[in-house]
mmCIF file with all atom_site columns, C-alpha atoms in Angstrom:
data_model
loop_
_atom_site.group_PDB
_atom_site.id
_atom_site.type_symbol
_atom_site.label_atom_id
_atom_site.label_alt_id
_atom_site.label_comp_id
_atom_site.label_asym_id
_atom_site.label_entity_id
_atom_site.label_seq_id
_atom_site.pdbx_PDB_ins_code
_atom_site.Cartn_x
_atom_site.Cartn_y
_atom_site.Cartn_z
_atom_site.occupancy
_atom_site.B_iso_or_equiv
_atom_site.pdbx_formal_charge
_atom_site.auth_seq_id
_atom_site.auth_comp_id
_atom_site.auth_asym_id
_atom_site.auth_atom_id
_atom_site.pdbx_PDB_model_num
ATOM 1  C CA . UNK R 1 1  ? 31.985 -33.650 -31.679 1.00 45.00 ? 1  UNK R CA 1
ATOM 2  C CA . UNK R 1 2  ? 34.997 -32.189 -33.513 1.00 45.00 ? 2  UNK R CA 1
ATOM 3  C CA . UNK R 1 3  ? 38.335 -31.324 -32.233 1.00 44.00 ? 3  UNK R CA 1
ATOM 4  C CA . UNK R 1 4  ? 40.229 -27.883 -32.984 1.00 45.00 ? 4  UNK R CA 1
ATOM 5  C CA . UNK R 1 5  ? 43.656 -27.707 -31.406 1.00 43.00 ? 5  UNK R CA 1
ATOM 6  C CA . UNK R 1 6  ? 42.896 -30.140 -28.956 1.00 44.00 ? 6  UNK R CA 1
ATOM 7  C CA . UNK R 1 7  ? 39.849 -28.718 -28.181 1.00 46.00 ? 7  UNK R CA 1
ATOM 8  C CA . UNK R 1 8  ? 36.394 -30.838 -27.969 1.00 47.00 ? 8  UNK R CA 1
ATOM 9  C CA . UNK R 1 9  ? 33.637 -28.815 -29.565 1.00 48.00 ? 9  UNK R CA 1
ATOM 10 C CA . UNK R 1 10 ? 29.944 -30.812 -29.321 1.00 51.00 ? 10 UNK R CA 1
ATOM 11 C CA . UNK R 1 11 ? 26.586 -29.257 -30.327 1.00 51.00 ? 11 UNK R CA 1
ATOM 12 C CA . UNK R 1 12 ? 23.550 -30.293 -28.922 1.00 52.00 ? 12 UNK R CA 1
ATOM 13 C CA . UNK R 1 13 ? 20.542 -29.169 -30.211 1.00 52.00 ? 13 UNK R CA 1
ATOM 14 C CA . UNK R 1 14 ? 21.749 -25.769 -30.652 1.00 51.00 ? 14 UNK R CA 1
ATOM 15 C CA . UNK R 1 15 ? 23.472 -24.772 -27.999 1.00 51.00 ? 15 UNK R CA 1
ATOM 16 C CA . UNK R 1 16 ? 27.915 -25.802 -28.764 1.00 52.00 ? 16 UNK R CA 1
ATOM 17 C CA . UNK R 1 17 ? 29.824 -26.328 -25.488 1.00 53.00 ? 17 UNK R CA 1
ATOM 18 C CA . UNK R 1 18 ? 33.488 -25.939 -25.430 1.00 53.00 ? 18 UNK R CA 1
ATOM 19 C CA . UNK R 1 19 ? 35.901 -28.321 -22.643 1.00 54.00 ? 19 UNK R CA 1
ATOM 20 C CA . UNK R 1 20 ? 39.012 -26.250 -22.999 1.00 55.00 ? 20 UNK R CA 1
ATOM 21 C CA . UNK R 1 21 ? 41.767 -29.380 -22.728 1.00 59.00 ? 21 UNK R CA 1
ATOM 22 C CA . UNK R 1 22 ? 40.374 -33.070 -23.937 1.00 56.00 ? 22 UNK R CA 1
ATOM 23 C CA . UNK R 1 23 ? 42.080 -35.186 -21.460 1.00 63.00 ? 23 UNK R CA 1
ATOM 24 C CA . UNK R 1 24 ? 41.505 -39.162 -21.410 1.00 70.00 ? 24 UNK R CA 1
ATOM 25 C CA . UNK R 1 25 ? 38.519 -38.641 -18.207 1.00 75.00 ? 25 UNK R CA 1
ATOM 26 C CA . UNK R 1 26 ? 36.732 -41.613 -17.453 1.00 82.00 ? 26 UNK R CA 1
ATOM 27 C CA . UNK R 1 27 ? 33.316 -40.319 -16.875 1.00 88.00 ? 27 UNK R CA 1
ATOM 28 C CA . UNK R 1 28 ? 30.302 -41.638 -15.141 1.00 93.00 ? 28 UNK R CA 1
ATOM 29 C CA . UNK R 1 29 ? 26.894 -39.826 -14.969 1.00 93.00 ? 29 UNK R CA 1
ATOM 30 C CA . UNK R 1 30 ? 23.354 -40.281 -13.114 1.00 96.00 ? 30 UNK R CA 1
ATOM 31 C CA . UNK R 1 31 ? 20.360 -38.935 -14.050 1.00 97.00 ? 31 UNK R CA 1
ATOM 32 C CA . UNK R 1 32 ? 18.274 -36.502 -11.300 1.00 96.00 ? 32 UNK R CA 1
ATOM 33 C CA . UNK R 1 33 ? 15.064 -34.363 -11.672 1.00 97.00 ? 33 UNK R CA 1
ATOM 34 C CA . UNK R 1 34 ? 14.795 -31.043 -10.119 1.00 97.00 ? 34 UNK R CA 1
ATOM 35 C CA . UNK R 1 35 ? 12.011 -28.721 -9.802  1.00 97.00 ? 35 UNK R CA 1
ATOM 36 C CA . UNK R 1 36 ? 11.005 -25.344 -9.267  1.00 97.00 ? 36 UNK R CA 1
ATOM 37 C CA . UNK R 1 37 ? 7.940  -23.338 -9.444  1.00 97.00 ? 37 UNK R CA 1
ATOM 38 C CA . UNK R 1 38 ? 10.081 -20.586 -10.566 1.00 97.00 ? 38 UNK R CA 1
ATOM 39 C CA . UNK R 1 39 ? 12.275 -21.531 -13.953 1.00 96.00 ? 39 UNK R CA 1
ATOM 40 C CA . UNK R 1 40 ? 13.642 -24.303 -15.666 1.00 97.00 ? 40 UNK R CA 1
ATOM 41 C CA . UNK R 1 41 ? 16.842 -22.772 -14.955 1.00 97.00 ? 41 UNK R CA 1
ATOM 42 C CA . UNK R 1 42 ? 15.923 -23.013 -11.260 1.00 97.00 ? 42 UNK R CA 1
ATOM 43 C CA . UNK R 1 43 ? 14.685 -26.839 -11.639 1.00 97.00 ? 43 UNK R CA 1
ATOM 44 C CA . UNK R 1 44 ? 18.387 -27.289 -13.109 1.00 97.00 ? 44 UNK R CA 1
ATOM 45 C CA . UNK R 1 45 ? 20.654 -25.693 -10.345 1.00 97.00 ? 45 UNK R CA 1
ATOM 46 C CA . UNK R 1 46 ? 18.347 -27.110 -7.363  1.00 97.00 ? 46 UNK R CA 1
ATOM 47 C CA . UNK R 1 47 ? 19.187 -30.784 -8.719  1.00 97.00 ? 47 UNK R CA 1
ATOM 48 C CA . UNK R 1 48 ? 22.962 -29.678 -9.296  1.00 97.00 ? 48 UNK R CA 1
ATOM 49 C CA . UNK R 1 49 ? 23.043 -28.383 -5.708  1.00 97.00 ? 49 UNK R CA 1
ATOM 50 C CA . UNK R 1 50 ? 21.588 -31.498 -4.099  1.00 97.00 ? 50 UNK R CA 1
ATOM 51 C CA . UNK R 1 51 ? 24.074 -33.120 -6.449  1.00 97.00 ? 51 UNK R CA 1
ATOM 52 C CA . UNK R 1 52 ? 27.099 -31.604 -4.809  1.00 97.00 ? 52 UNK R CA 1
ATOM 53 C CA . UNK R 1 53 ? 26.566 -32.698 -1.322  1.00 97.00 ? 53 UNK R CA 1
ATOM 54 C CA . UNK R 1 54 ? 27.432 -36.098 -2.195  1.00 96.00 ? 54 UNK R CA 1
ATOM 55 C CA . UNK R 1 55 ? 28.993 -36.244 -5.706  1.00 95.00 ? 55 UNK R CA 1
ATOM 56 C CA . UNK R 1 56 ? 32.331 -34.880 -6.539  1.00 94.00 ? 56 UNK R CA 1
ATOM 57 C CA . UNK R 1 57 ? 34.379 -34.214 -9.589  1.00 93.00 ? 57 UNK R CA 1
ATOM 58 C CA . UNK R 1 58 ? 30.974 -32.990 -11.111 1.00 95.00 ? 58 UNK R CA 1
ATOM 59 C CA . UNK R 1 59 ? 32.075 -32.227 -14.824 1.00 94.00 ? 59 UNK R CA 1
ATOM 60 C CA . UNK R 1 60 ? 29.245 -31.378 -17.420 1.00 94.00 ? 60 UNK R CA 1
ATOM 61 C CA . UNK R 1 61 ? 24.916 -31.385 -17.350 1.00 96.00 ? 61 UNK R CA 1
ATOM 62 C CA . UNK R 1 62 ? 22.643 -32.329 -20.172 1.00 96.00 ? 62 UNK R CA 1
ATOM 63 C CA . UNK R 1 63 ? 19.009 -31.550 -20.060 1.00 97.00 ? 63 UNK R CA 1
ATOM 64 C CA . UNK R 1 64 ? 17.166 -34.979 -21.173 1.00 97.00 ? 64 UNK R CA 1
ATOM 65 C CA . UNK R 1 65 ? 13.791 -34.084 -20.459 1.00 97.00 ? 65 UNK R CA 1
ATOM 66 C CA . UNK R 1 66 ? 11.447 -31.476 -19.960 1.00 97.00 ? 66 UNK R CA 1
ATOM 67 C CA . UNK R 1 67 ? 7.517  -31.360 -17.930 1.00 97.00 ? 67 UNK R CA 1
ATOM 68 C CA . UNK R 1 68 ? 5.370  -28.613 -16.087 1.00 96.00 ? 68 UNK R CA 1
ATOM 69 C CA . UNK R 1 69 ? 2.472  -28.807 -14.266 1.00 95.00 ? 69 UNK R CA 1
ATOM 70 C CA . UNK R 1 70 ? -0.442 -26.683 -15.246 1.00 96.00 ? 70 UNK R CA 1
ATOM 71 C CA . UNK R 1 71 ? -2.866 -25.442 -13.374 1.00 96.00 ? 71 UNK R CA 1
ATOM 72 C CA . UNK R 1 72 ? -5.777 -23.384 -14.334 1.00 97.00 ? 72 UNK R CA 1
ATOM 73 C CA . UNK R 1 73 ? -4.211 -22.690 -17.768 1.00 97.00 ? 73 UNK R CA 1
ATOM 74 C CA . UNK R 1 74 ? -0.773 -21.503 -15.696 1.00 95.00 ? 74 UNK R CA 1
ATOM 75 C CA . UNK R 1 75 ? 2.448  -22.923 -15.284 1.00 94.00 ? 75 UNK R CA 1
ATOM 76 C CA . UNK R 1 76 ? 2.777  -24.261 -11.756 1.00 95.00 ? 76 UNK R CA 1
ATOM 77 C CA . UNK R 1 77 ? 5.926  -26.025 -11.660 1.00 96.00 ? 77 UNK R CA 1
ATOM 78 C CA . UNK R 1 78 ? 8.457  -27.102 -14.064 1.00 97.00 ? 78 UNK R CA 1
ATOM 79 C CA . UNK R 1 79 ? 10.493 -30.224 -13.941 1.00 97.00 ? 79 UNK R CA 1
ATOM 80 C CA . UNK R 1 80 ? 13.730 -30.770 -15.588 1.00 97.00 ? 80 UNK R CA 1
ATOM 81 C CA . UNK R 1 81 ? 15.736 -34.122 -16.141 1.00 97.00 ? 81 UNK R CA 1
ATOM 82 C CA . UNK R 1 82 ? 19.415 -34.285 -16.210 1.00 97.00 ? 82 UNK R CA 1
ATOM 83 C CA . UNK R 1 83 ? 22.400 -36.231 -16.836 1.00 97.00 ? 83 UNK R CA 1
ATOM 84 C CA . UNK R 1 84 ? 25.473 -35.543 -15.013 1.00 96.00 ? 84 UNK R CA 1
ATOM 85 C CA . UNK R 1 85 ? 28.631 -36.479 -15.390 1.00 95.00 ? 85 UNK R CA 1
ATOM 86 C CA . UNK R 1 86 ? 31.292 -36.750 -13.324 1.00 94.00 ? 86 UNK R CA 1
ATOM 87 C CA . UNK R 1 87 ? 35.030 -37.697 -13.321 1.00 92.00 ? 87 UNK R CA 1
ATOM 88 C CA . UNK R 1 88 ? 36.157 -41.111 -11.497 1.00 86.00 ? 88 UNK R CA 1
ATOM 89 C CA . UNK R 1 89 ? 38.496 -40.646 -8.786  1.00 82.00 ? 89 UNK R CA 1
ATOM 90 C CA . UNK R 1 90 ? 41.821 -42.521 -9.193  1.00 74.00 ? 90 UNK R CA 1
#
């Protein structure tokens, strides 16, 4: 992670995130699986969406692990593992 102006820049793998203002957040996260027989991107917002009926202050995602199911030399289902993290509440 580097800082420019006050702003956190990370890289993972290859993709760089920006969070426009570092505060001092306390964050906790879980880890969730989704899945979809559609996309990985799919498999990602389904879990998110579950997420949000019980967790607030959700803050950031990181994909931690990837499977599919194949079937007949076809993709079935994917499956996508994710850590969220989310801001404590004062």
């Amino acid at each position: 992670m580097i800082f420019v102006n006050h702003v956190a820049i990370m890289q993972i793998n290859t993709t760089t995130f920006i969070e426009e203002q570092m505060t001092d957040h306390i964050y906790k996260h879980i880890e969730l699986t989704g899945s979809s027989t559609k996309s990985i991107e799919e498999a990602v917002q389904n879990a998110i969406t579950k997420a949000n009926e019980s967790v607030r202050n959700m803050r950031w995602f990181e994909m931690i692990g990837l499977r599919g199911y194949i079937d007949n030399g076809q993709v079935m289902h994917w499956q996508v593992s994710i850590k969220i993290g989310f801001t404590l509440e004062d």
